[in-house]
Tab-separated table of C-alpha atoms and ligand atoms in Angstrom:
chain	number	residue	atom	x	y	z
A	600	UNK	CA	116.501	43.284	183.799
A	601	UNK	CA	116.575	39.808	181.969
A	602	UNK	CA	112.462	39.856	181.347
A	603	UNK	CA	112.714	43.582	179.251
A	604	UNK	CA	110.418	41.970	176.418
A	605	UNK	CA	107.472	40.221	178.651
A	606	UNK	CA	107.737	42.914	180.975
A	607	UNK	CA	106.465	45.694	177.995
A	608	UNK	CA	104.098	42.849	176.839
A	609	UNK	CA	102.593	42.694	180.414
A	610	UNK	CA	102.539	46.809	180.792
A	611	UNK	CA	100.608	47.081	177.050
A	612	UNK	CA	98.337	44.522	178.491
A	613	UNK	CA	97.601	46.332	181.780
A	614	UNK	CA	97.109	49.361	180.320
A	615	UNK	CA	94.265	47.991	178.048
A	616	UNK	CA	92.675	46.567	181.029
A	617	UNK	CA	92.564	49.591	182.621
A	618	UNK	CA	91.950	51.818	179.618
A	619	UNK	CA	90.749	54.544	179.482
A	620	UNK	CA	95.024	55.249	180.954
A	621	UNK	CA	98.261	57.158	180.004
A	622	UNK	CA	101.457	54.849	180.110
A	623	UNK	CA	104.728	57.101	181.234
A	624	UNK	CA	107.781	55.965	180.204
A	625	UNK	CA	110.353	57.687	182.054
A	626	UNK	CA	114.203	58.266	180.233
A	627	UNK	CA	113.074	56.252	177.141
A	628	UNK	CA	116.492	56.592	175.287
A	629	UNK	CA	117.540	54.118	178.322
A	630	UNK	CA	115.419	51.434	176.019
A	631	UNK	CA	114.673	53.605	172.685
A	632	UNK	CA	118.937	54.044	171.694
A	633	UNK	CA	119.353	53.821	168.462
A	634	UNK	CA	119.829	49.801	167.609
A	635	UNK	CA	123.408	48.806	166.776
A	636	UNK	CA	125.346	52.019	167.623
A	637	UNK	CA	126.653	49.974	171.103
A	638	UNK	CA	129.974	48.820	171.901
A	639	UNK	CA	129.942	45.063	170.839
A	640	UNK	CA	127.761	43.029	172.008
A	641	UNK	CA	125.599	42.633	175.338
A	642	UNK	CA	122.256	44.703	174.327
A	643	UNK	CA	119.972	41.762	173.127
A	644	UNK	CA	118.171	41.954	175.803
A	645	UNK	CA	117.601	45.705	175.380
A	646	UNK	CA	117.094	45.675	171.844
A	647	UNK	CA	114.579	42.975	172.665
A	648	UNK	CA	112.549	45.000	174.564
A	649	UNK	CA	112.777	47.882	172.117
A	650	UNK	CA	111.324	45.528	169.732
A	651	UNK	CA	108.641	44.708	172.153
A	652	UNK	CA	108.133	47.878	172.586
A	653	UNK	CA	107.440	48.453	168.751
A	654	UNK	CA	105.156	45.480	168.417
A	655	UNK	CA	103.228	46.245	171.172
A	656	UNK	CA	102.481	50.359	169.789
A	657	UNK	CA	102.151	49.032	165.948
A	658	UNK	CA	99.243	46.399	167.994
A	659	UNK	CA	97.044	49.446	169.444
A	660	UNK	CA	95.122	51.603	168.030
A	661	UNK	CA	93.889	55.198	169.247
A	662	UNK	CA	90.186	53.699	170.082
A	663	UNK	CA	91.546	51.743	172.727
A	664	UNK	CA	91.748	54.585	175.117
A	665	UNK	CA	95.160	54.152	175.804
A	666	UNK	CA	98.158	56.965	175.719
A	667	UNK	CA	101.362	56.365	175.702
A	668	UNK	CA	104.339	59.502	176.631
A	669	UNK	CA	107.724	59.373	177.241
A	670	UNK	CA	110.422	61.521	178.453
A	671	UNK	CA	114.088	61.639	177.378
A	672	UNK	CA	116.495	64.499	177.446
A	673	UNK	CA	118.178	62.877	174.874
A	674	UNK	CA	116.028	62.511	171.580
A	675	UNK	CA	118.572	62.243	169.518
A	676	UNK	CA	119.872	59.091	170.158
A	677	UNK	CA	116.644	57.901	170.033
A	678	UNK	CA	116.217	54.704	167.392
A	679	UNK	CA	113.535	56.381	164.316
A	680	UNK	CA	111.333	53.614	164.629
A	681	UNK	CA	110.155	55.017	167.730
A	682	UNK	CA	109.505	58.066	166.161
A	683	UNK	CA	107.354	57.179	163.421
A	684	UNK	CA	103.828	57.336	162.815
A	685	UNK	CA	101.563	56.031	164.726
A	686	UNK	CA	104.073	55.089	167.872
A	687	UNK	CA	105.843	58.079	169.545
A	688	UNK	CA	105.142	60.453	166.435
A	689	UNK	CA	104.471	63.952	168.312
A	690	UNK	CA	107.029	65.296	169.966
A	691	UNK	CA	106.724	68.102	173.186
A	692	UNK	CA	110.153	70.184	173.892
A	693	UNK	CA	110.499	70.923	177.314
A	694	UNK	CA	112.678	73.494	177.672
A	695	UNK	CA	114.166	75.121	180.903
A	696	UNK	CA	111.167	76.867	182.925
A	697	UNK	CA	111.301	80.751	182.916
A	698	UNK	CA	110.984	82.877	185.559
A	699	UNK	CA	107.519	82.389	186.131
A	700	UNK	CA	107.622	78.271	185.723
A	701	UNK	CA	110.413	78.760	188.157
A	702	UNK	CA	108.362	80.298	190.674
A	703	UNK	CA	105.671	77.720	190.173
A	704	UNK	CA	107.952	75.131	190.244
A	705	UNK	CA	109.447	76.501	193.303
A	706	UNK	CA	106.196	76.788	195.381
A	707	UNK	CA	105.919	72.971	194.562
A	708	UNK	CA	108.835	72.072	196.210
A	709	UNK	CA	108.534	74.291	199.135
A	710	UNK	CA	105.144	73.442	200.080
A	711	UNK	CA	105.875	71.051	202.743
A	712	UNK	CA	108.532	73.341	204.161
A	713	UNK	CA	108.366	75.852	207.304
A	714	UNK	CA	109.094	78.732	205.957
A	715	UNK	CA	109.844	82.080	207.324
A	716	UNK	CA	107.993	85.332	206.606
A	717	UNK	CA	111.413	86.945	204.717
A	718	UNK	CA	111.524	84.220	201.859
A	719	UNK	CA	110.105	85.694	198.238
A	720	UNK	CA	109.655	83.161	196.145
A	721	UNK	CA	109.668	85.255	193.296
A	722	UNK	CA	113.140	86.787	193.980
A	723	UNK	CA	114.455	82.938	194.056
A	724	UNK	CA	112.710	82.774	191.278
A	725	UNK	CA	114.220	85.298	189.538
A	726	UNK	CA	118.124	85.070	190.730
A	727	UNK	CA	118.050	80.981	189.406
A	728	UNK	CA	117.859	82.119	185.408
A	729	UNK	CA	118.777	78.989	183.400
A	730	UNK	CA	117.776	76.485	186.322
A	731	UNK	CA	115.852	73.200	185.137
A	732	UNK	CA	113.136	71.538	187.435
A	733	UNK	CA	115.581	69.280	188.880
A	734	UNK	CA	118.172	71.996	189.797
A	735	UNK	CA	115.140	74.243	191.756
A	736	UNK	CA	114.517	70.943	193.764
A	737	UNK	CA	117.585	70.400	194.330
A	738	UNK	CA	117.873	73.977	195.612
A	739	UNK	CA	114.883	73.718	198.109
A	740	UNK	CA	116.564	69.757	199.072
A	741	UNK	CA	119.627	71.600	200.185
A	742	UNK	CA	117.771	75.276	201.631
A	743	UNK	CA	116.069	72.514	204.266
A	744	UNK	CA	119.500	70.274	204.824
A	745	UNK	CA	121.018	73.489	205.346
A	746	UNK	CA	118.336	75.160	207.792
A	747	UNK	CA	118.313	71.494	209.640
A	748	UNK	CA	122.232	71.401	210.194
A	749	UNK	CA	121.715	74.521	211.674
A	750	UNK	CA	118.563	73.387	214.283
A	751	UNK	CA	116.742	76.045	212.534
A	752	UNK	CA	112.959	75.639	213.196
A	753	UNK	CA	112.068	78.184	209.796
A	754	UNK	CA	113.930	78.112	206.501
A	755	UNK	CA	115.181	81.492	205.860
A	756	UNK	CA	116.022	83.410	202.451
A	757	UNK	CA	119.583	82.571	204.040
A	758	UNK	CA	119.780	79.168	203.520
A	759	UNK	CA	118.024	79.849	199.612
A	760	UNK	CA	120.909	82.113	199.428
A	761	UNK	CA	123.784	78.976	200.042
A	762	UNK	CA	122.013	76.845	198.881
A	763	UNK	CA	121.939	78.148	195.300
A	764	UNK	CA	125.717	79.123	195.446
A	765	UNK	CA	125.896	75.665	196.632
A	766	UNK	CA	124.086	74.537	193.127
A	767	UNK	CA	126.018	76.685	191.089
A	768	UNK	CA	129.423	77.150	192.425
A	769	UNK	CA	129.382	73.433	194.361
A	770	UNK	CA	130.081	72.644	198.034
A	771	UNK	CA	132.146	74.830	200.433
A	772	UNK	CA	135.613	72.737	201.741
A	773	UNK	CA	136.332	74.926	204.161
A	774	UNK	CA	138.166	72.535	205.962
A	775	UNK	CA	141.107	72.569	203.196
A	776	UNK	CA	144.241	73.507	204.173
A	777	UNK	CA	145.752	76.704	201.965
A	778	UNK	CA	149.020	78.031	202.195
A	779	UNK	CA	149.093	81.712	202.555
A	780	UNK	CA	151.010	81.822	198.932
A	781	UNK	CA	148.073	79.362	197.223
A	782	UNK	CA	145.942	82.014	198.740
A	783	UNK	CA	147.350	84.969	197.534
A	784	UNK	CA	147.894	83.153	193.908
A	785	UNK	CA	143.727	81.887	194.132
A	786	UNK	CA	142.838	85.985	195.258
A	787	UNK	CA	144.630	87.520	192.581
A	788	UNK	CA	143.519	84.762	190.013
A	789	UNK	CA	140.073	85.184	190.900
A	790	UNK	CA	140.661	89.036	191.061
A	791	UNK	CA	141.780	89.345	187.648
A	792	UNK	CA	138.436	87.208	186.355
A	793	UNK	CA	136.271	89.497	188.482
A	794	UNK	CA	137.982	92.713	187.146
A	795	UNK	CA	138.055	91.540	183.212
A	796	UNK	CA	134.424	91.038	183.872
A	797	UNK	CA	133.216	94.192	184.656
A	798	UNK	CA	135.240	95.917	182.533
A	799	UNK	CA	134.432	94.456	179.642
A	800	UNK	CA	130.833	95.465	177.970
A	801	UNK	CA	129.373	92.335	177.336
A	802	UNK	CA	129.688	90.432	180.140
A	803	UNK	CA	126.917	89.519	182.608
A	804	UNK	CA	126.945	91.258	186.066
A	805	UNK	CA	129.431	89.639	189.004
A	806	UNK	CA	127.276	87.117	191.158
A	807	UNK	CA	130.283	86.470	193.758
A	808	UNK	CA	133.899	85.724	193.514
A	809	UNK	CA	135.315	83.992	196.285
A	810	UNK	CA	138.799	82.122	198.008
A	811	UNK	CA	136.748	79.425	200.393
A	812	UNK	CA	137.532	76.587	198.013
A	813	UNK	CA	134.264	75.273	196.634
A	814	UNK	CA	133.873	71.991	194.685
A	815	UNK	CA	136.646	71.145	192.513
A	816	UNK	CA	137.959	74.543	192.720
A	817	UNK	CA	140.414	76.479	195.010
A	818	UNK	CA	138.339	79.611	194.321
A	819	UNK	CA	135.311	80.831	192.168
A	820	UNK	CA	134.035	83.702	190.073
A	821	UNK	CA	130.440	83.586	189.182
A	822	UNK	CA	128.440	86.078	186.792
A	823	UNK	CA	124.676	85.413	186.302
A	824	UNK	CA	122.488	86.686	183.628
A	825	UNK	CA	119.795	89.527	185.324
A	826	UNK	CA	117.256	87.775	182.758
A	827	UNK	CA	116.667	84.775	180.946
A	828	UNK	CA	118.583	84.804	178.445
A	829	UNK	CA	118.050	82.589	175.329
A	830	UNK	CA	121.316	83.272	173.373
A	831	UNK	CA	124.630	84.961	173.291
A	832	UNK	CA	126.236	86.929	170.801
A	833	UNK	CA	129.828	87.205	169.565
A	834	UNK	CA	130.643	90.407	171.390
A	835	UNK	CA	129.619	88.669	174.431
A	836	UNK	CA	131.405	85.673	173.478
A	837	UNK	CA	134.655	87.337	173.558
A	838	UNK	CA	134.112	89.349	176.771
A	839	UNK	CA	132.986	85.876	178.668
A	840	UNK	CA	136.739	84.102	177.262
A	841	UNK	CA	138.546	87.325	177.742
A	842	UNK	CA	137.101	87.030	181.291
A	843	UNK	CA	137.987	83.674	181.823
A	844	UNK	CA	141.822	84.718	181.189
A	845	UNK	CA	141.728	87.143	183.558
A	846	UNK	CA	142.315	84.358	186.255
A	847	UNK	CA	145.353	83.037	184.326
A	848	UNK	CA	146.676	86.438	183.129
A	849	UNK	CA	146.512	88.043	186.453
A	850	UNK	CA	148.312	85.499	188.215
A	851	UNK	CA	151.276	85.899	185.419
A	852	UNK	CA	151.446	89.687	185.789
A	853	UNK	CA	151.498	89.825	189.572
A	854	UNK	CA	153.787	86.432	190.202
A	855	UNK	CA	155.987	86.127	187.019
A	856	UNK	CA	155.517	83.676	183.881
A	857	UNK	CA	157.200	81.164	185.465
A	858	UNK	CA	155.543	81.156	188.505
A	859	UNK	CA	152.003	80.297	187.015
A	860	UNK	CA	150.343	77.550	188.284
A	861	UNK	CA	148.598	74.373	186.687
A	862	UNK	CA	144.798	75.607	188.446
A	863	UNK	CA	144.063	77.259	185.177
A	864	UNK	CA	143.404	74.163	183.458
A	865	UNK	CA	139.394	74.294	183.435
A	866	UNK	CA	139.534	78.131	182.253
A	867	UNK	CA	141.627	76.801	179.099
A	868	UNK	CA	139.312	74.135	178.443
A	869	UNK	CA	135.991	76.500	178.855
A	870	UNK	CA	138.038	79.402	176.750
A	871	UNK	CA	138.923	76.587	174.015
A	872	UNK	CA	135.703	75.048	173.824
A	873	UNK	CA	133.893	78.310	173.251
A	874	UNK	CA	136.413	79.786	171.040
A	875	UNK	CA	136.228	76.280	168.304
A	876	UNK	CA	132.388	76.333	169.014
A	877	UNK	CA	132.421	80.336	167.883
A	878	UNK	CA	134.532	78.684	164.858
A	879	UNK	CA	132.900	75.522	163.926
A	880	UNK	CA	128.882	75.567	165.214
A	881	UNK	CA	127.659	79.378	164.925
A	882	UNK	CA	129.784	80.446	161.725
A	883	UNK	CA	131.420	83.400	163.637
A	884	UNK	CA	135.065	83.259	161.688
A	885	UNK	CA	135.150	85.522	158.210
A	886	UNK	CA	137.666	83.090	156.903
A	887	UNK	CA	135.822	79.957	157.441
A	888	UNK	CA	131.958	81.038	156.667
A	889	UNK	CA	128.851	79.907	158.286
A	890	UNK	CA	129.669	76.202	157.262
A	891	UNK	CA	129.233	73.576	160.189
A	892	UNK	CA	132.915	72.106	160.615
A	893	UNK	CA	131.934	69.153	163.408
A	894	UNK	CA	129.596	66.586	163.540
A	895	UNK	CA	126.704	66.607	165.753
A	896	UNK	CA	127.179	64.114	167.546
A	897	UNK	CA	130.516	61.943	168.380
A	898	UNK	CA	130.272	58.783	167.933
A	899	UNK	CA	132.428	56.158	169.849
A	900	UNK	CA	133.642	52.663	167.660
A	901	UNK	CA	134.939	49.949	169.729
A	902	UNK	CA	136.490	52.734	172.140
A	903	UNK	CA	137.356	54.963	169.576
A	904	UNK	CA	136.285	58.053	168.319
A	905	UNK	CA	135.349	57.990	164.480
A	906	UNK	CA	133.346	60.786	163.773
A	907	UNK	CA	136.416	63.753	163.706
A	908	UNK	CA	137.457	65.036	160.277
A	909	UNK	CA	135.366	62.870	157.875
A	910	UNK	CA	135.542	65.278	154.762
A	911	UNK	CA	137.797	67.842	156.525
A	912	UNK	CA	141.060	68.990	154.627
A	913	UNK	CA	143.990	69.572	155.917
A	914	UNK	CA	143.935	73.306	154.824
A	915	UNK	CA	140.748	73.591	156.367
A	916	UNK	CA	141.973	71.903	159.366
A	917	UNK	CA	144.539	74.469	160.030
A	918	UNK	CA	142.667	77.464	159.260
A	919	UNK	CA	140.170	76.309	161.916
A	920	UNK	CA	143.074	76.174	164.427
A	921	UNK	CA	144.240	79.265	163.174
A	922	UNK	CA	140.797	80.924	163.886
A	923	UNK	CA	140.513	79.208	167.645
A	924	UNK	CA	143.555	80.966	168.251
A	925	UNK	CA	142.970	84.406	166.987
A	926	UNK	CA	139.966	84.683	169.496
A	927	UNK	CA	142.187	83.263	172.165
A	928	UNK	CA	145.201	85.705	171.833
A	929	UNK	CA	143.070	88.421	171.357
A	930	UNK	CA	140.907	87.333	174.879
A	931	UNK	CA	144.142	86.774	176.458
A	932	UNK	CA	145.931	90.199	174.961
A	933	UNK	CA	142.279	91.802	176.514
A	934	UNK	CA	142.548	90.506	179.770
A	935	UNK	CA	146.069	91.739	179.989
A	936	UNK	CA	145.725	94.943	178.540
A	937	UNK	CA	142.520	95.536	181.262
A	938	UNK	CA	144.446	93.895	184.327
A	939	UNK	CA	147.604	96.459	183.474
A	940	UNK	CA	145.460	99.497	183.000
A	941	UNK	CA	143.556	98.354	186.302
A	942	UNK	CA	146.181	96.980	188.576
A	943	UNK	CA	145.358	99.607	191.610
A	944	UNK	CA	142.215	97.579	191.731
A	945	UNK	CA	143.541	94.255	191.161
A	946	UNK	CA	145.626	94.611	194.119
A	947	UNK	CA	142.803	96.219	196.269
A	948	UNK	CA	139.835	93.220	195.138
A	949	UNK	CA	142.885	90.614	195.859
A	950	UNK	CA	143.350	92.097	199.330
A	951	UNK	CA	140.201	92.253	199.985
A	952	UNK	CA	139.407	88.846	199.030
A	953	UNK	CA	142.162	87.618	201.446
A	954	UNK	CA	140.535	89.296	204.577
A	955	UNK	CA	136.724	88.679	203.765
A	956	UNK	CA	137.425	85.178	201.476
A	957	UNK	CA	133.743	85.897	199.104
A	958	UNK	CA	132.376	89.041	198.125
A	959	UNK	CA	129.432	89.475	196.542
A	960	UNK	CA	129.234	91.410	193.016
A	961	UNK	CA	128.144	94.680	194.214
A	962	UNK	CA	130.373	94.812	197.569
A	963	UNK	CA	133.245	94.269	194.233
A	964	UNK	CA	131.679	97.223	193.057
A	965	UNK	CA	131.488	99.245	195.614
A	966	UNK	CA	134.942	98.701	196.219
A	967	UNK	CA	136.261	100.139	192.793
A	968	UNK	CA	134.552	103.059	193.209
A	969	UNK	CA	136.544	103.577	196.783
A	970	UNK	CA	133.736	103.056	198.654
A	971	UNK	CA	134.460	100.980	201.838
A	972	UNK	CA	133.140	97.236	202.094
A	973	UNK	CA	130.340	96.813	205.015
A	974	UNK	CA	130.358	94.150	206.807
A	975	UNK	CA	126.767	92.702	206.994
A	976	UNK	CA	126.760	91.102	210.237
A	977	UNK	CA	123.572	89.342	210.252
A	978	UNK	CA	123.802	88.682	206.663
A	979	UNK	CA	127.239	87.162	205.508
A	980	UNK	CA	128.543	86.168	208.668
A	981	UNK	CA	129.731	82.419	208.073
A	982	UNK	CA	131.832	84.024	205.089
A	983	UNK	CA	133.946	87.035	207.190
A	984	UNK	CA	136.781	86.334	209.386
A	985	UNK	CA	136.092	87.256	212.431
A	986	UNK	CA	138.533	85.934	215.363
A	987	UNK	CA	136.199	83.353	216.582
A	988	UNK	CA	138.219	80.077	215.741
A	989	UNK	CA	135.666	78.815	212.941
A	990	UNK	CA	134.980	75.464	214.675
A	991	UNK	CA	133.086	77.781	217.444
A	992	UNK	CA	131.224	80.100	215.057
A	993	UNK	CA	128.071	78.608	214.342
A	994	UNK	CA	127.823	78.055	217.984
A	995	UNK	CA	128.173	81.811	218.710
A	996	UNK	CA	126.113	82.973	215.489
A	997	UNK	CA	123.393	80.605	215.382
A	998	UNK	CA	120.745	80.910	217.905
A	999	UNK	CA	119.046	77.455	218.735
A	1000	UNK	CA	115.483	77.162	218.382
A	1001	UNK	CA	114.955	73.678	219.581
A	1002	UNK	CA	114.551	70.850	217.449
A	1003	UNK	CA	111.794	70.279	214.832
A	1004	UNK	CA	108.558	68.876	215.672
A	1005	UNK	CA	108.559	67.915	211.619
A	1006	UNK	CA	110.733	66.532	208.933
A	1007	UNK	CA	112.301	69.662	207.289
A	1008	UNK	CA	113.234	67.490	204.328
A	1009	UNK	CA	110.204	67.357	202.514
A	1010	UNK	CA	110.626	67.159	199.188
B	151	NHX	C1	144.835	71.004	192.132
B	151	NHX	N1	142.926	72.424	192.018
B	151	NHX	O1	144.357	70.271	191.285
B	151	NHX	C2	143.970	71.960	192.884
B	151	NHX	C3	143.352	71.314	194.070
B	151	NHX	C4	143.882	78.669	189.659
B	151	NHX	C5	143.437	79.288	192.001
B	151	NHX	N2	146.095	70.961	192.445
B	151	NHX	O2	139.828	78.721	187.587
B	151	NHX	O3	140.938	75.684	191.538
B	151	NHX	O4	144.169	73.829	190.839
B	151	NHX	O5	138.632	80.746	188.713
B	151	NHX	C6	135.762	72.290	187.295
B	151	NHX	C7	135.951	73.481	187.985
B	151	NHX	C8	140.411	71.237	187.814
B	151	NHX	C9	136.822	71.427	187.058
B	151	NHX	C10	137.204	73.794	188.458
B	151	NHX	C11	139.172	70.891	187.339
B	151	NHX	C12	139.532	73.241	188.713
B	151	NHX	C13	139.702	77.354	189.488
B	151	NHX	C14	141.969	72.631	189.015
B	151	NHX	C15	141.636	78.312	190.670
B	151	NHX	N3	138.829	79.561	189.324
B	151	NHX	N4	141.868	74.904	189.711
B	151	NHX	C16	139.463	78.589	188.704
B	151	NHX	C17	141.343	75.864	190.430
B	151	NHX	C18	143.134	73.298	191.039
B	151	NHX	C19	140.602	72.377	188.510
B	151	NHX	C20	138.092	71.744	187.542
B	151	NHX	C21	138.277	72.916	188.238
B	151	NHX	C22	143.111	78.308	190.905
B	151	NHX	C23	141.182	77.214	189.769
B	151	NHX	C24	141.947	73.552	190.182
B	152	ZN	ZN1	139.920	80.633	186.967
């Protein structure tokens, strides 16, 4: 900071000396932002150092040996002069790794760890579809935080296990104090997302639904993809927001309309933001076409947003509103019509959720077609009820293997 310009001069100059090299910029766009599209004033000295930066790549040619690369996960915002000839002109997408990078990925991160015999890479692998780099090592960082909280000398598939609902679904706060009626209300909300999800085609297959609040949230549904998936269509558009009113409906059918409670608020804003995207992105209303209603990107004047609406009429306006909620009513009329024909098992998941607080997606199953839950002793334990007070449990269910001789946090 305050030196941005002789700093870039002093890299270029480096690099030459050492040519034949490769200069890595890391998060260019933190530099590289379009010029003038900040809030007042107070990027000189960045805008300096862009221009540096220009100078310098315009000053070089390819038979000095040097190469330069940077990484952003934001091109867009990136100014064009960067991008043209001659400076940053080739450009490498990056995309999400697939099953196999995730396995290769994965036996980076893990190769400093002790492992035990039972972990399969590949099954991580394949049960972390849509994971980036950084979310598989921040899966392995939290397998090894988790195994060392626990004096565990290996890391087991266990601790993969949490650790990736811990990635997806955020922390456990098992420590929060529920009322039993917040708990019934979170069961049957969670119930009724579970149960629109599985039956309604489209949908992809229950992960876990639990009541142990996690994150932000006083309970969770998940779904995950079996495969990678690179897009969604409109039929499974609609499933995923008629699923997402389950929660909401559920809670109205078993407690009364008046009794609903204000937790729905994320599910509205997930249902609403798919629903306008079906609408105003991917050209999925008959009344409105395949015409692109939004701008790409919103951009923010002195504080305020200016990009809404440009050439929009007011006609159009309200026929996209219109649109947004057609798909909603019909999710929400869905969800209700599902929960109603399907209460027997609403009540029977909710109960169920109340006694063993998560379930995973096929113990759900299993219990709609009447078979009885089994309790996996040595596999779910920390998520029963059992009548151990919980402060004593891991004392009782985790056997101490000493301490270990290395640093489980490797990574
Ligand atoms: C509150 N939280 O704010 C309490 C603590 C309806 C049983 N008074 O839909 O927990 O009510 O299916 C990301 C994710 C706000 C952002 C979840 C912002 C949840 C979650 C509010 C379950 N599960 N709602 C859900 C819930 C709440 C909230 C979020 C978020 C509830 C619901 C939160
Ligand atoms: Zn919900």
């Amino acid at each position: 900071v305050g030196v941005g310009a002789s700093r870039v001069r002093d890299m270029f100059d480096q690099g030459k000396k050492s040519a034949p090299c490769i200069i890595f910029i890391d998060e260019i766009d933190a530099v590289g932002r379009h010029r003038g599209a900040g809030l007042g004033g107070g990027n000189d000295e960045r805008e300096q150092t862009l221009n540096q930066l220009l100078v310098e790549m315009d000053g070089f040619d390819a038979a000095e040996g040097v190469i330069l690369i940077a990484a952003t996960n934001r091109p867009d915002v990136l100014d064009p002069a960067l991008l043209r000839p001659g400076r940053f002109d080739r450009q490498v997408v990056v995309p999400n790794p697939d099953i196999q990078g995730r396995q290769k990925i994965l036996n980076v991160h893990i190769r400093r760890l002790p492992l035990s015999p039972d972990v399969d890479v590949k099954v991580i692998a394949r049960g972390t579809p849509g994971f980036s780099g950084a979310d598989l090592a921040n899966l392995v960082n939290e397998a090894a935080l988790l195994a060392a909280r626990k004096n565990k000398r290996l890391v087991t598939m266990r601790e993969f296990e949490d650790a990736k609902d811990k990635v997806l679904m955020g922390a456990e706060r098992r420590s929060m104090v529920m009322t039993q009626k917040e708990k019934e209300l979170t069961a049957y909300h969670e119930a009724g997302h579970a149960l629109v999800g599985i039956f309604t085609p489209g949908n992809d297959p229950l992960h876990k639904v639990t009541i142990i609040p996690r994150g932000r949230a006083l309970g969770v549904t998940m779904n995950l993809p079996e495969r990678d998936r690179y897009s969604e269509s409109k039929m499974e558009m609609k499933a995923k927001i008629a699923m997402i009113f389950g929660g909401r409906v559920a809670e109205e059918i078993i407690f009364g309309k008046d009794n609903i409670t204000s937790g729905a608020s994320n599910d509205i804003l997930q249902a609403t933001n798919k629903a306008r995207a079906m609408v105003v992105e991917w050209g999925m209303s008959d009344r409105l076409g395949p015409l692109r209603y939004s701008e790409n990107e919103e951009e923010v004047f002195l504080g305020r947003s200016v990009t809404q609406s440009k050439t929009m009429s007011d006609e159009t306006a309200k026929l996209i509103d219109e649109e947004i909620r057609l798909l909603i009513d019909n999710a929400e009329k869905h969800a209700r019509k599902v929960l109603k024909k399907n209460i027997k098992h609403l009540h029977s998941l909710a109960n169920a959720l109340l006694e063993f607080e998560t379930l995973s997606g096929s113990e759900v199953n299993d219990l709609i077609k009447g078979k009885k839950i089994k309790i996996n002793d040595d596999v779910d334990i920390n998520s029963k009820k059992t009548s151990i007070p919980r402060s004593n449990q891991s004392k009782v269910k985790e056997k101490k293997i000493g301490l270990n001789p290395e640093p489980v946090i490797g990574s």
